[in-house]
Coordinates of C-alpha atoms in Angstrom, one line a residue:
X1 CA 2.8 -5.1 -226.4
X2 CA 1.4 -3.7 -229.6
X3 CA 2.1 -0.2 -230.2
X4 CA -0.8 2.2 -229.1
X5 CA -2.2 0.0 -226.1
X6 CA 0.9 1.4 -223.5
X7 CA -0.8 4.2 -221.2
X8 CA 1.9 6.4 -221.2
X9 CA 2.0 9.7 -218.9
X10 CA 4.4 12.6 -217.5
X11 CA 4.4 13.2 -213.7
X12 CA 5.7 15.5 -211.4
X13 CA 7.0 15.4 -208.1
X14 CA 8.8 16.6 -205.4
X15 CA 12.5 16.3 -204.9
X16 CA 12.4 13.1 -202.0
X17 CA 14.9 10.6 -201.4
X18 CA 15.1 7.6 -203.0
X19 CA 13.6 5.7 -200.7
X20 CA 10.5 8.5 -200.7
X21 CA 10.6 8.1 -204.5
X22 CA 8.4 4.9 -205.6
X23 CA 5.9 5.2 -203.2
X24 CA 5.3 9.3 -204.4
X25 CA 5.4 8.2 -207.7
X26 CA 3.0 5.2 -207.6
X27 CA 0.4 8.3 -205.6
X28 CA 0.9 10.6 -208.8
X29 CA 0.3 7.7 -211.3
X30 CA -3.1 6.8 -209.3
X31 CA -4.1 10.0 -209.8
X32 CA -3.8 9.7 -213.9
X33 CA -5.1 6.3 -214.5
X34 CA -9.0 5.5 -215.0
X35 CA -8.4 2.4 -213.4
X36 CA -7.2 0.4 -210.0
X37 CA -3.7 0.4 -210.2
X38 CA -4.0 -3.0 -209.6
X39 CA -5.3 -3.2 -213.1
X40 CA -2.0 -2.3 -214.5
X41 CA 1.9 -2.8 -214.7
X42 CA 3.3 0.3 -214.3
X43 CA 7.2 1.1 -214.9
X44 CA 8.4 4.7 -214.5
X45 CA 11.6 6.5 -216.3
X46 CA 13.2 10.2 -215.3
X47 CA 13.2 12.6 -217.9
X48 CA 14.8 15.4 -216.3
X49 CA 15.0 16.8 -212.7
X50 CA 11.7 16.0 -211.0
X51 CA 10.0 15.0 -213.8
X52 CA 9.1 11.3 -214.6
X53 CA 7.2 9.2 -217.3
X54 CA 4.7 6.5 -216.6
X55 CA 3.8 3.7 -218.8
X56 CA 1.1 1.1 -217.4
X57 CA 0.1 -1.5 -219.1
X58 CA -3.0 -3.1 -218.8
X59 CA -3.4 -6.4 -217.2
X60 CA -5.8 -7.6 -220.0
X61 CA -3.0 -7.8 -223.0
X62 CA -1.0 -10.3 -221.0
X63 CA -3.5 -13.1 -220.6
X64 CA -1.8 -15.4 -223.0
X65 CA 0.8 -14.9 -221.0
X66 CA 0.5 -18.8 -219.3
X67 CA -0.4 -20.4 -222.6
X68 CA 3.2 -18.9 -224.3
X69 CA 5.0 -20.2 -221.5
X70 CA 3.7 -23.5 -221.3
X71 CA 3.8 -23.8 -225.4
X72 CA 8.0 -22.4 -225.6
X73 CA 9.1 -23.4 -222.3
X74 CA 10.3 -19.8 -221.6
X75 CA 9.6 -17.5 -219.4
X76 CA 9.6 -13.6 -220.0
X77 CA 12.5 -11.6 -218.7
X78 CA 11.1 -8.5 -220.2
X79 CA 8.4 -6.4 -221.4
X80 CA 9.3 -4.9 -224.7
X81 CA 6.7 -1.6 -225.7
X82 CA 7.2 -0.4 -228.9
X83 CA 6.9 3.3 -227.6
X84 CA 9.5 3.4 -225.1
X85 CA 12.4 1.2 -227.4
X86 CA 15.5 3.3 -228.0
X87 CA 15.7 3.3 -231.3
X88 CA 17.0 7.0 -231.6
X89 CA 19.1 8.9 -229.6
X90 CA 17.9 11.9 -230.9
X91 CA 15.0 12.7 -233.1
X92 CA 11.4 12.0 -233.8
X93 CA 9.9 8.6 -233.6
X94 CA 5.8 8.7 -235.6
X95 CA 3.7 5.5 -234.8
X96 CA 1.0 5.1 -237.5
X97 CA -1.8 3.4 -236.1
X98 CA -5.0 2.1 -237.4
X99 CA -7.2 5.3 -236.3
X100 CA -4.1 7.6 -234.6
X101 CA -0.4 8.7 -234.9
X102 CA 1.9 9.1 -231.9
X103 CA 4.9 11.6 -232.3
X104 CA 7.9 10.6 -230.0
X105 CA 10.3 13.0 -229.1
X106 CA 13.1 11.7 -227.7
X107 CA 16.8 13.5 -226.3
X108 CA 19.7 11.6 -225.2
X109 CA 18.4 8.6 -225.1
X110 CA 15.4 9.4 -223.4
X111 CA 12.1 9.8 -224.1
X112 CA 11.0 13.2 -223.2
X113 CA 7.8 14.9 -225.4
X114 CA 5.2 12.7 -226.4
X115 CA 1.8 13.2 -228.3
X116 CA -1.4 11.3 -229.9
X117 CA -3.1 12.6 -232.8
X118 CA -6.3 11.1 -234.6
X119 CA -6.4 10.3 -238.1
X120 CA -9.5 12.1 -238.8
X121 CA -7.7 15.5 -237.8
X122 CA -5.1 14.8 -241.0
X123 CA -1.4 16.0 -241.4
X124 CA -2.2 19.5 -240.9
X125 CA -2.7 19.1 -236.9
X126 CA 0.6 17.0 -236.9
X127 CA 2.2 19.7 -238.7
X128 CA 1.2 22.5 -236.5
X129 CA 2.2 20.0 -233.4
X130 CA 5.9 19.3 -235.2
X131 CA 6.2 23.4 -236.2
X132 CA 5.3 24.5 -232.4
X133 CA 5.4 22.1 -230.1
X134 CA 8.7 20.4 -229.8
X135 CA 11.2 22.5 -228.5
X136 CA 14.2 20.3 -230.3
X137 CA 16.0 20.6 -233.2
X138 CA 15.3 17.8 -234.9
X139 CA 18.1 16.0 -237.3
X140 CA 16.3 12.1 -238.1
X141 CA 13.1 11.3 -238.1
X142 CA 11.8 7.7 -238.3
X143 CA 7.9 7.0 -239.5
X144 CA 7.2 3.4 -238.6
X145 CA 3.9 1.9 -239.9
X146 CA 4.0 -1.6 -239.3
X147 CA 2.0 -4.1 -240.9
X148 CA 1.0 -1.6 -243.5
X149 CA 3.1 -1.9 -246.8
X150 CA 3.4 0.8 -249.4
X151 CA 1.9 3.3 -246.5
X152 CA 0.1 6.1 -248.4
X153 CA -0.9 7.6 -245.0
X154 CA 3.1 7.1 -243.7
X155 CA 4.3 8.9 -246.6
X156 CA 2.0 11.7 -246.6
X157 CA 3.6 12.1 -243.0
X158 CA 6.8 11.8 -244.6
X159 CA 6.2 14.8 -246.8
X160 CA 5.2 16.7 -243.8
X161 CA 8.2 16.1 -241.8
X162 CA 10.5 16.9 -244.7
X163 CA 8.4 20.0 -245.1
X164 CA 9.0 21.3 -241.0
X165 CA 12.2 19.9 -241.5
X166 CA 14.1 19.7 -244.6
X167 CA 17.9 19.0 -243.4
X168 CA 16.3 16.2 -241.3
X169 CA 17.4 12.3 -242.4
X170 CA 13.9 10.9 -242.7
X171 CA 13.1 6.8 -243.0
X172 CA 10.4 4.6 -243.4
X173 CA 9.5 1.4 -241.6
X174 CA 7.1 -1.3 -242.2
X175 CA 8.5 -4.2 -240.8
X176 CA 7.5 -4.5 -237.3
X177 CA 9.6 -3.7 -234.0
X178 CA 9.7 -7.2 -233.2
X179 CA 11.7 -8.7 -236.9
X180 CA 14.0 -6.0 -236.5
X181 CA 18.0 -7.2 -236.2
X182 CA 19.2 -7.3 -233.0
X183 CA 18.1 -6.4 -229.6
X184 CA 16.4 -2.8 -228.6
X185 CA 17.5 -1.2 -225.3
X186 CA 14.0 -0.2 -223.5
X187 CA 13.4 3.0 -220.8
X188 CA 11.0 0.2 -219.1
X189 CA 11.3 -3.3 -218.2
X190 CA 8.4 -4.3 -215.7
X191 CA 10.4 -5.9 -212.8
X192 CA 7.4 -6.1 -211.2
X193 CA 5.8 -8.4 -213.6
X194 CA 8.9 -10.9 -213.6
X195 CA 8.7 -10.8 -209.7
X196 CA 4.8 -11.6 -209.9
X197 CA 5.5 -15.2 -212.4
X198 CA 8.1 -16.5 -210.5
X199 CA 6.0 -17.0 -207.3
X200 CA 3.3 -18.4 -209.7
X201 CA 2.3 -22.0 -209.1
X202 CA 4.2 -24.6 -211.8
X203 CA 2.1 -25.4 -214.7
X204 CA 0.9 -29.8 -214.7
X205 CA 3.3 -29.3 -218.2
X206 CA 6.0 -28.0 -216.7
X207 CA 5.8 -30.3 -213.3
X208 CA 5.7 -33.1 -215.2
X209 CA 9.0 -31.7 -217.2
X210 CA 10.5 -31.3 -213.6
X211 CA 9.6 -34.6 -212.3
X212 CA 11.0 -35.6 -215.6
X213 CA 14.3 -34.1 -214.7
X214 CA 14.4 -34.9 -211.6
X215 CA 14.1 -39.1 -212.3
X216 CA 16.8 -38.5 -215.5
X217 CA 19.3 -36.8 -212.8
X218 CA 18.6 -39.9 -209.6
X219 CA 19.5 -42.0 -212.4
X220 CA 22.8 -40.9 -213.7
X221 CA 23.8 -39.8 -210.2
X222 CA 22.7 -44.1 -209.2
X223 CA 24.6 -45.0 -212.5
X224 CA 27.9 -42.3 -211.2
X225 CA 27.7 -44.5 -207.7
X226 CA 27.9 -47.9 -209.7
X227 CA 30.8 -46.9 -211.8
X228 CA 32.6 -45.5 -208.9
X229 CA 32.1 -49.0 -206.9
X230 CA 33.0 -50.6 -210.0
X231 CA 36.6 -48.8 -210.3
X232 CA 36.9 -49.1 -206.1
X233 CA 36.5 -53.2 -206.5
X234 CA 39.4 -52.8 -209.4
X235 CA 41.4 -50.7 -206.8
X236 CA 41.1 -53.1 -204.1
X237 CA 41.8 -56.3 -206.5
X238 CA 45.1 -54.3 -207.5
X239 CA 46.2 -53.6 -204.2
X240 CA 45.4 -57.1 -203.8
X241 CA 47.7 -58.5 -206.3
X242 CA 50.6 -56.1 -205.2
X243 CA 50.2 -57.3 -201.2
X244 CA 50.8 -60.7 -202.5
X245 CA 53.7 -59.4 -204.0
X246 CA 55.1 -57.8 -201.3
X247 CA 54.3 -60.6 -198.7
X248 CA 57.4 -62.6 -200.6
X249 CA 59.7 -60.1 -199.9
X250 CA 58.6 -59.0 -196.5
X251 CA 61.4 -61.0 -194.7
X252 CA 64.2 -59.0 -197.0
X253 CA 63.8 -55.8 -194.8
X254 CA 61.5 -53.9 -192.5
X255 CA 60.8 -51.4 -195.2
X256 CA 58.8 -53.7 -197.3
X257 CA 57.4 -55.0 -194.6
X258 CA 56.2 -51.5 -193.5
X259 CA 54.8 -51.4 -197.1
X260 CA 52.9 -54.3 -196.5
X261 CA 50.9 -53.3 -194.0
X262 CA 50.2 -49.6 -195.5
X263 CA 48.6 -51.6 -198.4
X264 CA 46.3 -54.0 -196.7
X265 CA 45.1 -51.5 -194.5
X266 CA 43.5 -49.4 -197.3
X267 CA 42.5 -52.6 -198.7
X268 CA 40.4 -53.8 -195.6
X269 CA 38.9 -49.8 -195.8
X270 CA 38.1 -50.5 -199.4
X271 CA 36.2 -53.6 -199.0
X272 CA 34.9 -52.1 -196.2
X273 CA 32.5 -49.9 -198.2
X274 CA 28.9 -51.5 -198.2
X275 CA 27.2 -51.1 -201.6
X276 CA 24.0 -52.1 -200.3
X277 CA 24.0 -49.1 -197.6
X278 CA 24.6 -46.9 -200.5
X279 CA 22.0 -47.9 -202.5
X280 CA 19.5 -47.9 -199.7
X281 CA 20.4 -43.8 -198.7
X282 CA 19.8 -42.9 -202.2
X283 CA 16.3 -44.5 -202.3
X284 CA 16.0 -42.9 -198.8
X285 CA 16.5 -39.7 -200.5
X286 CA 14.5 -40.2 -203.6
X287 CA 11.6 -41.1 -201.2
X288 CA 11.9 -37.6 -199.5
X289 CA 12.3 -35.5 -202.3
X290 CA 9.6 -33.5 -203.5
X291 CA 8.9 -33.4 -207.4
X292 CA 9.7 -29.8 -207.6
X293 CA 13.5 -30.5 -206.1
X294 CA 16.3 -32.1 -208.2
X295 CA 20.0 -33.1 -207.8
X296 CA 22.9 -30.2 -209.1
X297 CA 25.4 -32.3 -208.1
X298 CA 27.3 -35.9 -207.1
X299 CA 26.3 -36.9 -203.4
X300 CA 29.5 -36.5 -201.3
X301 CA 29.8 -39.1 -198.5
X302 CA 32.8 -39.4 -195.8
X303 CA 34.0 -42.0 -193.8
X304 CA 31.9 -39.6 -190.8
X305 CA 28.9 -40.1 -192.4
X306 CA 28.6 -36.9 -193.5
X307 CA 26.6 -36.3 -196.4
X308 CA 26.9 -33.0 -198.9
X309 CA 24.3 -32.5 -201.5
X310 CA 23.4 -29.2 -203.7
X311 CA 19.8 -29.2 -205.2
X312 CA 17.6 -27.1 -207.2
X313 CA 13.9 -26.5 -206.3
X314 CA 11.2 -24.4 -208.5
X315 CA 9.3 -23.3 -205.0
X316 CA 11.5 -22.5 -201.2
X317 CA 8.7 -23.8 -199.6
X318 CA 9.5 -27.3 -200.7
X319 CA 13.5 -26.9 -199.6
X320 CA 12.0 -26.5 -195.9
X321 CA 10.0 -29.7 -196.6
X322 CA 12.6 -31.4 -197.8
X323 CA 15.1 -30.8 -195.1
X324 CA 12.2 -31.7 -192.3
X325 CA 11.4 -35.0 -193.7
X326 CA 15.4 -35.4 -194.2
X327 CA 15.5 -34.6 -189.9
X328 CA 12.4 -37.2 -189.1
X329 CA 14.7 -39.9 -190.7
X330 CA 15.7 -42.7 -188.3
X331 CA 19.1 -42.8 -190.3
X332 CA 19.5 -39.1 -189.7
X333 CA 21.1 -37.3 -186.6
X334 CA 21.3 -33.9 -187.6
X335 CA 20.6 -31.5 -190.9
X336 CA 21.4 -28.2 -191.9
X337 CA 20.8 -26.3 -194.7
X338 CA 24.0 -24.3 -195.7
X339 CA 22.7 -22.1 -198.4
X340 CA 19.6 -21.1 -200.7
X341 CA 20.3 -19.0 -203.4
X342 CA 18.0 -17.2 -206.3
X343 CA 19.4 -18.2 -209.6
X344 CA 18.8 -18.5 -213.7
X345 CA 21.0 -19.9 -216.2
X346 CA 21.0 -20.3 -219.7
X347 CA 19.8 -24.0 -219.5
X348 CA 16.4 -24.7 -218.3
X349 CA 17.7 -27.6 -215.8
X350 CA 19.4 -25.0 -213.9
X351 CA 16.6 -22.5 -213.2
X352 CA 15.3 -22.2 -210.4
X353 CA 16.9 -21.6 -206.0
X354 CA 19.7 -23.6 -205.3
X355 CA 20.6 -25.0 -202.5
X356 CA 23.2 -27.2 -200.3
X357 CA 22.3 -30.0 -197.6
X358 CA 24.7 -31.3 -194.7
X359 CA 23.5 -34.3 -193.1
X360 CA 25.1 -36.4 -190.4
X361 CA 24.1 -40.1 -190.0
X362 CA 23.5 -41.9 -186.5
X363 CA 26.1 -44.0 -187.9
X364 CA 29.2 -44.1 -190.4
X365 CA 28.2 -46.1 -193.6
X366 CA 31.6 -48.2 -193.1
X367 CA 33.9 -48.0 -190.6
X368 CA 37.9 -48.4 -191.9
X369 CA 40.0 -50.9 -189.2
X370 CA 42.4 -49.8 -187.2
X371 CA 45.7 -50.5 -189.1
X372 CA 48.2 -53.0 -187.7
X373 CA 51.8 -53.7 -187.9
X374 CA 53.2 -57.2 -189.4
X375 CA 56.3 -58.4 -189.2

């Protein structure tokens, strides 16, 4: 948000509960504002005792909002104001602006005095305002005046300041807030403005990214399935070639003979493993699968025909459609969904609710033999 354009205000209320609190506060802040509060984001802070600050932003500077995320791919976990960084612990903060100059005042971290002067009115009204007005000793002062290098206006402020008060550490920035090295703690984040964009509808950018994603993760988990029937076929031509081995020496004693039969039973379950039913359930699943919903995980199958899956959808709505079109399956005898959680990682593929699956099949995708006894 540029600096200037934050509606910032100092409310009082009653001492309430916490649970009393927001709604009391959102009554004072209605009262201050020109505007709807539907017009604005408002975030509060306490300063001390019953006494808060306001900032509301107004809707209108975030409507590039859509075109940034669609253009980076990111979406906004903050809302960083330039007023309300905490750049000081304690001191002065002064905001030249094109036509103004805001004084910050801020005390342990907090902002707590605030004020906006015009130009016109010249340094001597922002003297008078430093000389009586704060009631803080004041130690650093920083001037920042960004986007305007070799600030005759900042560093007539400068001399001003030093002037009010001369053991106080004065600087002068004109980089903006947003080059500066590392990361500025903030009094105000605007939850409610991250809350609002995640129930907004998927750009046709980003669904096509999904759908993307989606395809790329049905194929390595198909291309997972082939490699572990590839390796299973190499099992069973191993225990193969050692059951031939131990059918010559199964007259030498029982033991071997016992041995024997242990190994061609888990061959016959082995073989018994039908590629083709495989293949068919995951195009089954592809088919049912929304766009927005993609695969966190390798398909677990038992010899129950039990099936585990963990997903990741960009809307909840489309979890409840996926596990109804899973029920209306013929193949299907029961679903349940286990677990839906909120979550946001680092990497974009894993934004979004997870979720786990449990379905049980009319029937077991192989059945293993009973095993019997040679002698």
């Amino acid at each position: 948000v540029p600096p200037g354009r934050v509606v910032l205000r100092q409310l009082s209320i009653a001492a309430i509960s916490r649970r009393e609190r927001r709604p009391a506060l959102q009554l004072a802040a209605e009262s201050v504002l020109t505007g709807s509060l539907d017009d604005y984001l408002i975030d509060y802070w306490h300063i001390e005792q019953n006494n808060w600050g306001m900032a509301a932003i107004p809707r209108g500077l975030l409507e590039d909002y859509p075109e940034f995320v669609d253009k980076t791919g990111r979406a906004a976990t903050r809302i960083q104001v330039p007023e309300l960084s905490q750049e000081l612990k304690n001191g002065l903060v002064l905001w030249t602006l094109e036509d103004a100059v805001t004084v910050c005042a801020w005390q342990n971290g907090v902002l707590t005095e605030w004020q906006t002067m015009p130009r016109p009115n010249g340094t001597t009204a922002l003297g008078r305002f430093l000389h009586h007005a704060l009631p803080i000793d004041v130690t650093e002062i920083l001037i920042r005046a960004p986007g305007d290098p070799g600030s005759t206006y900042g560093k007539q402020i400068a001399t001003t300041c030093s002037s009010i008060y001369p053991s106080a550490k004065i600087r002068v920035l004109e980089k903006p807030l947003t080059e500066s090295r590392g990361r500025l703690a903030t009094l105000c984040a605007f939850p409610q403005f991250i809350q609002e964009q995640a129930f907004q509808p998927a750009s046709p950018n980003r669904k096509r990214g999904a759908l993307l994603s989606g395809v790329l993760l049905l194929v390595s988990v198909a291309a997972f399935l082939v490699v572990q029937l590839q390796d299973m076929e190499n099992q069973a031509a191993e225990a193969e070639h050692a059951t031939s081995l131990l059918k010559i020496q199964a007259a030498r004693s029982s033991r071997i003979a016992d041995r024997v039969s242990r190994l061609m039973a888990e061959v016959r379950e082995t073989r018994s493993l039908n590629q083709n039913s495989i293949v068919a359930l995951l195009d089954d699943l592809s088919a049912a699968m929304p766009s927005t919903i993609r695969l966190a995980g390798a398909l677990q199958i038992d010899r129950r025909g039990i099936l585990s899956l963990d997903g990741v959808s960009d809307e909840e709505q489309d979890i409840g459609s996926f596990v109804r079109q899973l029920g209306r399956h013929p193949r299907v005898k029961k679903v349940r969904l286990q677990s839906v959680t909120a979550a946001q990682q680092d990497q974009e593929k894993d934004q979004g609710i997870r979720f786990r699956v449990r379905v049980q099949l009319e029937r077991p995708l192989w059945n293993a033999p009973a095993e019997s006894v040679e002698s």
